[in-house]
Amino acid sequence: MKEKLTVIKVGGKIVEEADTLSQLLNDFSLLPGHKLLVHGGGRSATQIAAQLGIESKMVNGRRITDAETLKVVTMVYGGLVNKTIVAGLQARGVNAIGLTGADMDVIRSVKRPVKDIDYGYAGDVKKVDGEALAGLIRKNVIPVMAPLTHDGKGQILNTNADTIAGETAKALAGFFDVTLVYCFEKRGVLSDESDDNSVIPVLTPDLFRQYVKEGVIKEGMIPKLENAFEAINAGVTEVIITSAKAIGQNGGTTVKK
Amino acid sequence: MKEKLTVIKVGGKIVEEADTLSQLLNDFSLLPGHKLLVHGGGRSATQIAAQLGIESKMVNGRRITDAETLKVVTMVYGGLVNKTIVAGLQARGVNAIGLTGADMDVIRSVKRPVKDIDYGYAGDVKKVDGEALAGLIRKNVIPVMAPLTHDGKGQILNTNADTIAGETAKALAGFFDVTLVYCFEKRGVLSDESDDNSVIPVLTPDLFRQYVKEGVIKEGMIPKLENAFEAINAGVTEVIITSAKAIGQNGGTTVKK
């Protein structure tokens, strides 16, 4: 039987506010068993870019990463945010290591091809080295992954943290019994958007299809859940969608076969 | 017999200019055997701090690291500079991993005690985990170390890169036959400051004392060489003082017992 591994993805907002970061680090450090943290970037990059006189361009909610913006996200995500988390976890007895995709070549990506929109230095993940990550994890070294990858030709690429979490969970499914936890603002997938207590506890493919048909699950939640089912189909044991405040607690929506 | 390891320290100036960085990455990637790179920060931090409206304070050539400056050096040294080097080495077939002292807890330090001057968030190295670094190196993972450490209580500390290189070389001397290479502007320790070709090829403790007595070696070079002899006395096989342009070539000044 494989050992259990929890892959947790948290957004940038949680890690850039001192009190929510502190709670996250406490909760993550208390989580039993093998674990891995993927963090987003958040608004601090936008703010620092603005202070440096670099305009942040967004199209459809995605950042356009020009050369100057890439420098800023490499500094903020790969340096400030990542190392603050690592030092904070070390203080809590967790032997963390901060990684971008370039470190140990753990995540190779390609620059997103230009179709209608040129996203600039944005990376689409091609390959996660599950063996290298599993090697660290088995030595109780806890990877803390920044939303940055590389193309193997020296180019760093800005990369969606949800994608990094999903692809990393899949690559590690051959080595561990993986639970992938996506943290967001709500306590789970809601059956009634206006009621925070209407969390759908379990979603199977059949239930998902039914809820979509009924219009209960809609819009941005549909691709999020499609990604979750894709991870399940690729060997991840379960995907939990929950609030960052609920890490280590039962609750949220569990997506499974 | 122990395997050979070369620890190379380069200054910030070399890594922040595209052409000298490219040459360094080429030379470093061609270096045979086990190796580890320590990089300084350079002026880009000062420049970015200025753009962010943060004044860089220097006393006796040392940066005063206040809270805002610490954020900047964590971004620039730990993020931009470190990850640019790592991605560049990966492109040259070197399986690099970027590390601060917080990552895997490889370097613990203490905030420099305030005597005459308050250096702020500056770290004095207390302990380097040679075993953790040796574990990576033996797997052909090449550490690239940023001039940042941590105190184990969640505080990142700005740390002198020469010190990191020296302490790391000493900590690894129990595992490898270590050559420590300090790169600076000149081709080595000069017997005549005005003649770049007057490199002293070998310095033993006796020769060093003699040159100091004669006034041939003076000022800033004295503590630099004292540190080199300290490393030798702590088990480092040899210390080479040379130019970054001469990495992988014979030359420079070799300090040995």
PDB file of C-alpha atoms in Angstrom, chain B residues 3-222:
ATOM      1  CA  GLU B   3      35.631  12.856  -3.892  1.00  0.00           C
ATOM      2  CA  LYS B   4      36.529  16.351  -4.990  1.00  0.00           C
ATOM      3  CA  LEU B   5      34.122  19.280  -4.587  1.00  0.00           C
ATOM      4  CA  THR B   6      34.626  22.822  -5.850  1.00  0.00           C
ATOM      5  CA  VAL B   7      32.787  25.601  -4.000  1.00  0.00           C
ATOM      6  CA  ILE B   8      32.739  28.769  -6.083  1.00  0.00           C
ATOM      7  CA  LYS B   9      31.769  32.185  -4.797  1.00  0.00           C
ATOM      8  CA  VAL B  10      30.988  34.923  -7.304  1.00  0.00           C
ATOM      9  CA  GLY B  11      30.022  38.499  -6.624  1.00  0.00           C
ATOM     10  CA  GLY B  12      26.763  40.120  -7.474  1.00  0.00           C
ATOM     11  CA  LYS B  13      28.189  42.237 -10.251  1.00  0.00           C
ATOM     12  CA  ILE B  14      29.070  39.183 -12.351  1.00  0.00           C
ATOM     13  CA  VAL B  15      25.586  37.700 -12.125  1.00  0.00           C
ATOM     14  CA  GLU B  16      23.652  40.874 -12.904  1.00  0.00           C
ATOM     15  CA  GLU B  17      25.236  41.621 -16.281  1.00  0.00           C
ATOM     16  CA  ALA B  18      23.983  39.400 -19.103  1.00  0.00           C
ATOM     17  CA  ASP B  19      27.347  38.797 -20.786  1.00  0.00           C
ATOM     18  CA  THR B  20      29.398  38.083 -17.659  1.00  0.00           C
ATOM     19  CA  LEU B  21      26.560  35.915 -16.303  1.00  0.00           C
ATOM     20  CA  SER B  22      26.478  33.914 -19.511  1.00  0.00           C
ATOM     21  CA  GLN B  23      30.235  33.328 -19.386  1.00  0.00           C
ATOM     22  CA  LEU B  24      30.040  32.318 -15.734  1.00  0.00           C
ATOM     23  CA  LEU B  25      27.254  29.821 -16.455  1.00  0.00           C
ATOM     24  CA  ASN B  26      29.233  28.356 -19.367  1.00  0.00           C
ATOM     25  CA  ASP B  27      32.433  28.051 -17.315  1.00  0.00           C
ATOM     26  CA  PHE B  28      30.653  26.668 -14.265  1.00  0.00           C
ATOM     27  CA  SER B  29      28.732  24.091 -16.295  1.00  0.00           C
ATOM     28  CA  LEU B  30      31.986  22.830 -17.867  1.00  0.00           C
ATOM     29  CA  LEU B  31      33.730  22.451 -14.519  1.00  0.00           C
ATOM     30  CA  PRO B  32      34.309  18.721 -13.892  1.00  0.00           C
ATOM     31  CA  GLY B  33      33.254  16.926 -10.701  1.00  0.00           C
ATOM     32  CA  HIS B  34      31.045  17.953  -7.825  1.00  0.00           C
ATOM     33  CA  LYS B  35      30.426  21.661  -7.463  1.00  0.00           C
ATOM     34  CA  LEU B  36      28.418  24.286  -5.605  1.00  0.00           C
ATOM     35  CA  LEU B  37      27.867  27.954  -6.432  1.00  0.00           C
ATOM     36  CA  VAL B  38      27.411  30.814  -3.972  1.00  0.00           C
ATOM     37  CA  HIS B  39      26.345  34.134  -5.444  1.00  0.00           C
ATOM     38  CA  GLY B  40      26.310  37.638  -4.054  1.00  0.00           C
ATOM     39  CA  GLY B  41      23.576  40.136  -4.540  1.00  0.00           C
ATOM     40  CA  GLY B  42      25.037  43.067  -6.357  1.00  0.00           C
ATOM     41  CA  ARG B  43      23.666  46.442  -7.133  1.00  0.00           C
ATOM     42  CA  SER B  44      20.340  45.354  -8.617  1.00  0.00           C
ATOM     43  CA  ALA B  45      18.905  45.251  -5.084  1.00  0.00           C
ATOM     44  CA  THR B  46      20.023  48.834  -4.486  1.00  0.00           C
ATOM     45  CA  GLN B  47      18.539  49.869  -7.796  1.00  0.00           C
ATOM     46  CA  ILE B  48      15.194  48.135  -7.209  1.00  0.00           C
ATOM     47  CA  ALA B  49      15.073  49.477  -3.650  1.00  0.00           C
ATOM     48  CA  ALA B  50      15.575  52.989  -5.036  1.00  0.00           C
ATOM     49  CA  GLN B  51      12.768  52.463  -7.558  1.00  0.00           C
ATOM     50  CA  LEU B  52      10.528  51.345  -4.686  1.00  0.00           C
ATOM     51  CA  GLY B  53      11.468  54.488  -2.770  1.00  0.00           C
ATOM     52  CA  ILE B  54      13.581  52.634  -0.203  1.00  0.00           C
ATOM     53  CA  GLU B  55      16.859  54.269   0.658  1.00  0.00           C
ATOM     54  CA  SER B  56      19.860  51.907   0.841  1.00  0.00           C
ATOM     55  CA  LYS B  57      21.959  52.647   3.898  1.00  0.00           C
ATOM     56  CA  MET B  58      25.573  51.509   3.920  1.00  0.00           C
ATOM     57  CA  VAL B  59      28.025  51.684   6.824  1.00  0.00           C
ATOM     58  CA  ASN B  60      31.673  50.694   6.233  1.00  0.00           C
ATOM     59  CA  GLY B  61      30.681  49.071   2.940  1.00  0.00           C
ATOM     60  CA  ARG B  62      28.040  46.926   4.602  1.00  0.00           C
ATOM     61  CA  ARG B  63      24.367  47.263   3.844  1.00  0.00           C
ATOM     62  CA  ILE B  64      22.072  48.149   6.738  1.00  0.00           C
ATOM     63  CA  THR B  65      19.153  45.805   6.275  1.00  0.00           C
ATOM     64  CA  ASP B  66      15.972  47.374   7.583  1.00  0.00           C
ATOM     65  CA  ALA B  67      12.622  45.573   7.202  1.00  0.00           C
ATOM     66  CA  GLU B  68      11.889  47.076   3.780  1.00  0.00           C
ATOM     67  CA  THR B  69      15.400  46.398   2.495  1.00  0.00           C
ATOM     68  CA  LEU B  70      15.118  42.789   3.695  1.00  0.00           C
ATOM     69  CA  LYS B  71      12.029  42.372   1.518  1.00  0.00           C
ATOM     70  CA  VAL B  72      13.936  43.711  -1.464  1.00  0.00           C
ATOM     71  CA  VAL B  73      16.997  41.480  -0.990  1.00  0.00           C
ATOM     72  CA  THR B  74      14.748  38.459  -0.418  1.00  0.00           C
ATOM     73  CA  MET B  75      13.042  39.238  -3.732  1.00  0.00           C
ATOM     74  CA  VAL B  76      16.160  40.091  -5.697  1.00  0.00           C
ATOM     75  CA  TYR B  77      18.751  37.655  -4.293  1.00  0.00           C
ATOM     76  CA  GLY B  78      16.396  34.776  -3.432  1.00  0.00           C
ATOM     77  CA  GLY B  79      14.083  35.217  -6.411  1.00  0.00           C
ATOM     78  CA  LEU B  80      15.379  37.047  -9.452  1.00  0.00           C
ATOM     79  CA  VAL B  81      19.135  36.438  -9.243  1.00  0.00           C
ATOM     80  CA  ASN B  82      18.980  32.914  -7.831  1.00  0.00           C
ATOM     81  CA  LYS B  83      16.310  31.581 -10.197  1.00  0.00           C
ATOM     82  CA  THR B  84      17.901  33.210 -13.245  1.00  0.00           C
ATOM     83  CA  ILE B  85      21.136  31.355 -12.448  1.00  0.00           C
ATOM     84  CA  VAL B  86      19.282  28.079 -11.786  1.00  0.00           C
ATOM     85  CA  ALA B  87      17.308  28.246 -15.054  1.00  0.00           C
ATOM     86  CA  GLY B  88      20.489  29.183 -16.930  1.00  0.00           C
ATOM     87  CA  LEU B  89      22.386  26.231 -15.484  1.00  0.00           C
ATOM     88  CA  GLN B  90      19.510  23.850 -16.251  1.00  0.00           C
ATOM     89  CA  ALA B  91      19.711  25.020 -19.874  1.00  0.00           C
ATOM     90  CA  ARG B  92      23.383  23.986 -19.812  1.00  0.00           C
ATOM     91  CA  GLY B  93      22.671  20.502 -18.477  1.00  0.00           C
ATOM     92  CA  VAL B  94      23.510  21.265 -14.839  1.00  0.00           C
ATOM     93  CA  ASN B  95      20.847  20.001 -12.435  1.00  0.00           C
ATOM     94  CA  ALA B  96      20.904  23.095 -10.223  1.00  0.00           C
ATOM     95  CA  ILE B  97      18.768  23.811  -7.177  1.00  0.00           C
ATOM     96  CA  GLY B  98      18.462  27.300  -5.709  1.00  0.00           C
ATOM     97  CA  LEU B  99      18.723  27.520  -1.951  1.00  0.00           C
ATOM     98  CA  THR B 100      18.597  30.093   0.791  1.00  0.00           C
ATOM     99  CA  GLY B 101      19.633  29.063   4.284  1.00  0.00           C
ATOM    100  CA  ALA B 102      15.951  28.529   5.129  1.00  0.00           C
ATOM    101  CA  ASP B 103      15.494  25.854   2.466  1.00  0.00           C
ATOM    102  CA  MET B 104      16.034  22.459   4.093  1.00  0.00           C
ATOM    103  CA  ASP B 105      17.366  24.496   7.022  1.00  0.00           C
ATOM    104  CA  VAL B 106      20.800  24.398   5.389  1.00  0.00           C
ATOM    105  CA  ILE B 107      22.125  27.571   7.058  1.00  0.00           C
ATOM    106  CA  ARG B 108      21.063  28.800  10.465  1.00  0.00           C
ATOM    107  CA  SER B 109      22.197  32.223  11.556  1.00  0.00           C
ATOM    108  CA  VAL B 110      21.587  34.763  14.306  1.00  0.00           C
ATOM    109  CA  LYS B 111      20.659  38.375  13.829  1.00  0.00           C
ATOM    110  CA  ARG B 112      23.876  40.331  14.247  1.00  0.00           C
ATOM    111  CA  PRO B 113      24.008  41.716  17.804  1.00  0.00           C
ATOM    112  CA  VAL B 114      23.842  45.491  18.006  1.00  0.00           C
ATOM    113  CA  LYS B 115      27.103  47.005  19.252  1.00  0.00           C
ATOM    114  CA  ASP B 116      28.191  50.317  17.754  1.00  0.00           C
ATOM    115  CA  ILE B 117      26.109  49.803  14.652  1.00  0.00           C
ATOM    116  CA  ASP B 118      22.691  48.207  14.182  1.00  0.00           C
ATOM    117  CA  TYR B 119      23.008  46.272  10.932  1.00  0.00           C
ATOM    118  CA  GLY B 120      19.324  45.382  11.073  1.00  0.00           C
ATOM    119  CA  TYR B 121      18.297  42.047   9.561  1.00  0.00           C
ATOM    120  CA  ALA B 122      21.848  40.865   8.936  1.00  0.00           C
ATOM    121  CA  GLY B 123      22.711  37.277   9.814  1.00  0.00           C
ATOM    122  CA  ASP B 124      25.877  35.849  11.331  1.00  0.00           C
ATOM    123  CA  VAL B 125      26.182  32.190  10.316  1.00  0.00           C
ATOM    124  CA  LYS B 126      25.872  29.698  13.163  1.00  0.00           C
ATOM    125  CA  LYS B 127      25.556  26.306  11.476  1.00  0.00           C
ATOM    126  CA  VAL B 128      25.671  24.864   7.977  1.00  0.00           C
ATOM    127  CA  ASP B 129      24.024  21.454   7.482  1.00  0.00           C
ATOM    128  CA  GLY B 130      26.819  19.790   5.509  1.00  0.00           C
ATOM    129  CA  GLU B 131      25.017  16.458   5.500  1.00  0.00           C
ATOM    130  CA  ALA B 132      21.912  17.849   3.773  1.00  0.00           C
ATOM    131  CA  LEU B 133      24.049  19.606   1.145  1.00  0.00           C
ATOM    132  CA  ALA B 134      26.251  16.523   0.675  1.00  0.00           C
ATOM    133  CA  GLY B 135      23.097  14.444   0.133  1.00  0.00           C
ATOM    134  CA  LEU B 136      22.069  16.687  -2.768  1.00  0.00           C
ATOM    135  CA  ILE B 137      25.581  16.880  -4.241  1.00  0.00           C
ATOM    136  CA  ARG B 138      26.021  13.088  -4.210  1.00  0.00           C
ATOM    137  CA  LYS B 139      22.848  12.852  -6.300  1.00  0.00           C
ATOM    138  CA  ASN B 140      24.442  15.293  -8.758  1.00  0.00           C
ATOM    139  CA  VAL B 141      22.100  18.076  -7.699  1.00  0.00           C
ATOM    140  CA  ILE B 142      24.135  21.300  -7.709  1.00  0.00           C
ATOM    141  CA  PRO B 143      23.282  23.804  -4.957  1.00  0.00           C
ATOM    142  CA  VAL B 144      23.140  27.468  -5.986  1.00  0.00           C
ATOM    143  CA  MET B 145      23.148  29.469  -2.783  1.00  0.00           C
ATOM    144  CA  ALA B 146      21.718  32.945  -2.344  1.00  0.00           C
ATOM    145  CA  PRO B 147      23.165  35.255   0.336  1.00  0.00           C
ATOM    146  CA  LEU B 148      20.191  34.765   2.651  1.00  0.00           C
ATOM    147  CA  THR B 149      19.884  32.657   5.789  1.00  0.00           C
ATOM    148  CA  HIS B 150      17.312  32.254   8.568  1.00  0.00           C
ATOM    149  CA  ASP B 151      17.254  32.172  12.344  1.00  0.00           C
ATOM    150  CA  GLY B 152      14.971  29.136  12.722  1.00  0.00           C
ATOM    151  CA  LYS B 153      12.259  31.339  14.200  1.00  0.00           C
ATOM    152  CA  GLY B 154      10.849  32.472  10.870  1.00  0.00           C
ATOM    153  CA  GLN B 155      13.174  35.404  10.283  1.00  0.00           C
ATOM    154  CA  ILE B 156      15.093  35.596   7.009  1.00  0.00           C
ATOM    155  CA  LEU B 157      18.457  37.348   7.378  1.00  0.00           C
ATOM    156  CA  ASN B 158      20.664  39.043   4.805  1.00  0.00           C
ATOM    157  CA  THR B 159      24.050  37.314   4.940  1.00  0.00           C
ATOM    158  CA  ASN B 160      27.481  37.992   3.465  1.00  0.00           C
ATOM    159  CA  ALA B 161      28.119  35.690   0.493  1.00  0.00           C
ATOM    160  CA  ASP B 162      31.860  35.306   1.285  1.00  0.00           C
ATOM    161  CA  THR B 163      30.905  34.050   4.735  1.00  0.00           C
ATOM    162  CA  ILE B 164      28.322  31.652   3.309  1.00  0.00           C
ATOM    163  CA  ALA B 165      30.923  30.263   0.899  1.00  0.00           C
ATOM    164  CA  GLY B 166      33.552  29.878   3.630  1.00  0.00           C
ATOM    165  CA  GLU B 167      31.224  28.266   6.168  1.00  0.00           C
ATOM    166  CA  THR B 168      29.688  25.987   3.531  1.00  0.00           C
ATOM    167  CA  ALA B 169      33.130  24.866   2.350  1.00  0.00           C
ATOM    168  CA  LYS B 170      34.111  24.078   5.948  1.00  0.00           C
ATOM    169  CA  ALA B 171      30.892  22.155   6.619  1.00  0.00           C
ATOM    170  CA  LEU B 172      31.415  20.096   3.460  1.00  0.00           C
ATOM    171  CA  ALA B 173      35.090  19.353   4.213  1.00  0.00           C
ATOM    172  CA  GLY B 174      33.973  16.349   6.248  1.00  0.00           C
ATOM    173  CA  PHE B 175      32.308  14.866   3.173  1.00  0.00           C
ATOM    174  CA  PHE B 176      34.498  15.976   0.251  1.00  0.00           C
ATOM    175  CA  ASP B 177      38.003  17.067  -0.675  1.00  0.00           C
ATOM    176  CA  VAL B 178      36.993  20.751  -0.959  1.00  0.00           C
ATOM    177  CA  THR B 179      38.530  23.485  -3.075  1.00  0.00           C
ATOM    178  CA  LEU B 180      37.038  26.890  -2.264  1.00  0.00           C
ATOM    179  CA  VAL B 181      37.297  29.470  -5.040  1.00  0.00           C
ATOM    180  CA  TYR B 182      36.723  33.149  -4.290  1.00  0.00           C
ATOM    181  CA  CYS B 183      36.205  35.117  -7.496  1.00  0.00           C
ATOM    182  CA  PHE B 184      36.833  38.838  -7.521  1.00  0.00           C
ATOM    183  CA  GLU B 185      37.906  41.506 -10.017  1.00  0.00           C
ATOM    184  CA  LYS B 186      41.632  40.743 -10.047  1.00  0.00           C
ATOM    185  CA  ARG B 187      43.350  37.594 -11.317  1.00  0.00           C
ATOM    186  CA  GLY B 188      44.584  36.777  -7.828  1.00  0.00           C
ATOM    187  CA  VAL B 189      46.439  38.280  -4.892  1.00  0.00           C
ATOM    188  CA  LEU B 190      48.869  40.742  -6.462  1.00  0.00           C
ATOM    189  CA  SER B 191      52.381  41.483  -5.220  1.00  0.00           C
ATOM    190  CA  ASP B 192      52.158  44.818  -7.072  1.00  0.00           C
ATOM    191  CA  GLU B 193      48.732  46.450  -7.068  1.00  0.00           C
ATOM    192  CA  SER B 194      49.491  48.331 -10.266  1.00  0.00           C
ATOM    193  CA  ASP B 195      50.475  45.163 -12.173  1.00  0.00           C
ATOM    194  CA  ASP B 196      47.658  42.721 -12.921  1.00  0.00           C
ATOM    195  CA  ASN B 197      50.239  40.121 -13.915  1.00  0.00           C
ATOM    196  CA  SER B 198      51.957  40.123 -10.516  1.00  0.00           C
ATOM    197  CA  VAL B 199      49.753  37.319  -9.160  1.00  0.00           C
ATOM    198  CA  ILE B 200      51.281  35.506  -6.193  1.00  0.00           C
ATOM    199  CA  PRO B 201      50.803  31.865  -7.233  1.00  0.00           C
ATOM    200  CA  VAL B 202      50.951  30.196  -3.809  1.00  0.00           C
ATOM    201  CA  LEU B 203      50.456  31.470  -0.285  1.00  0.00           C
ATOM    202  CA  THR B 204      51.366  29.380   2.743  1.00  0.00           C
ATOM    203  CA  PRO B 205      50.998  30.753   6.297  1.00  0.00           C
ATOM    204  CA  ASP B 206      54.732  31.541   6.362  1.00  0.00           C
ATOM    205  CA  LEU B 207      54.667  33.363   3.031  1.00  0.00           C
ATOM    206  CA  PHE B 208      51.512  35.231   4.055  1.00  0.00           C
ATOM    207  CA  ARG B 209      53.106  36.465   7.282  1.00  0.00           C
ATOM    208  CA  GLN B 210      56.208  37.513   5.360  1.00  0.00           C
ATOM    209  CA  TYR B 211      54.203  39.455   2.723  1.00  0.00           C
ATOM    210  CA  VAL B 212      52.140  41.198   5.412  1.00  0.00           C
ATOM    211  CA  LYS B 213      55.346  42.133   7.264  1.00  0.00           C
ATOM    212  CA  GLU B 214      56.833  43.520   4.041  1.00  0.00           C
ATOM    213  CA  GLY B 215      53.650  45.472   3.286  1.00  0.00           C
ATOM    214  CA  VAL B 216      53.101  43.584   0.018  1.00  0.00           C
ATOM    215  CA  ILE B 217      49.732  42.268   1.238  1.00  0.00           C
ATOM    216  CA  LYS B 218      47.663  44.892   2.991  1.00  0.00           C
ATOM    217  CA  GLU B 219      44.291  46.374   3.842  1.00  0.00           C
ATOM    218  CA  GLY B 220      41.165  44.455   2.768  1.00  0.00           C
ATOM    219  CA  MET B 221      43.178  41.532   1.458  1.00  0.00           C
ATOM    220  CA  ILE B 222      44.421  40.674   4.953  1.00  0.00           C
TER     221      ILE B 222
END
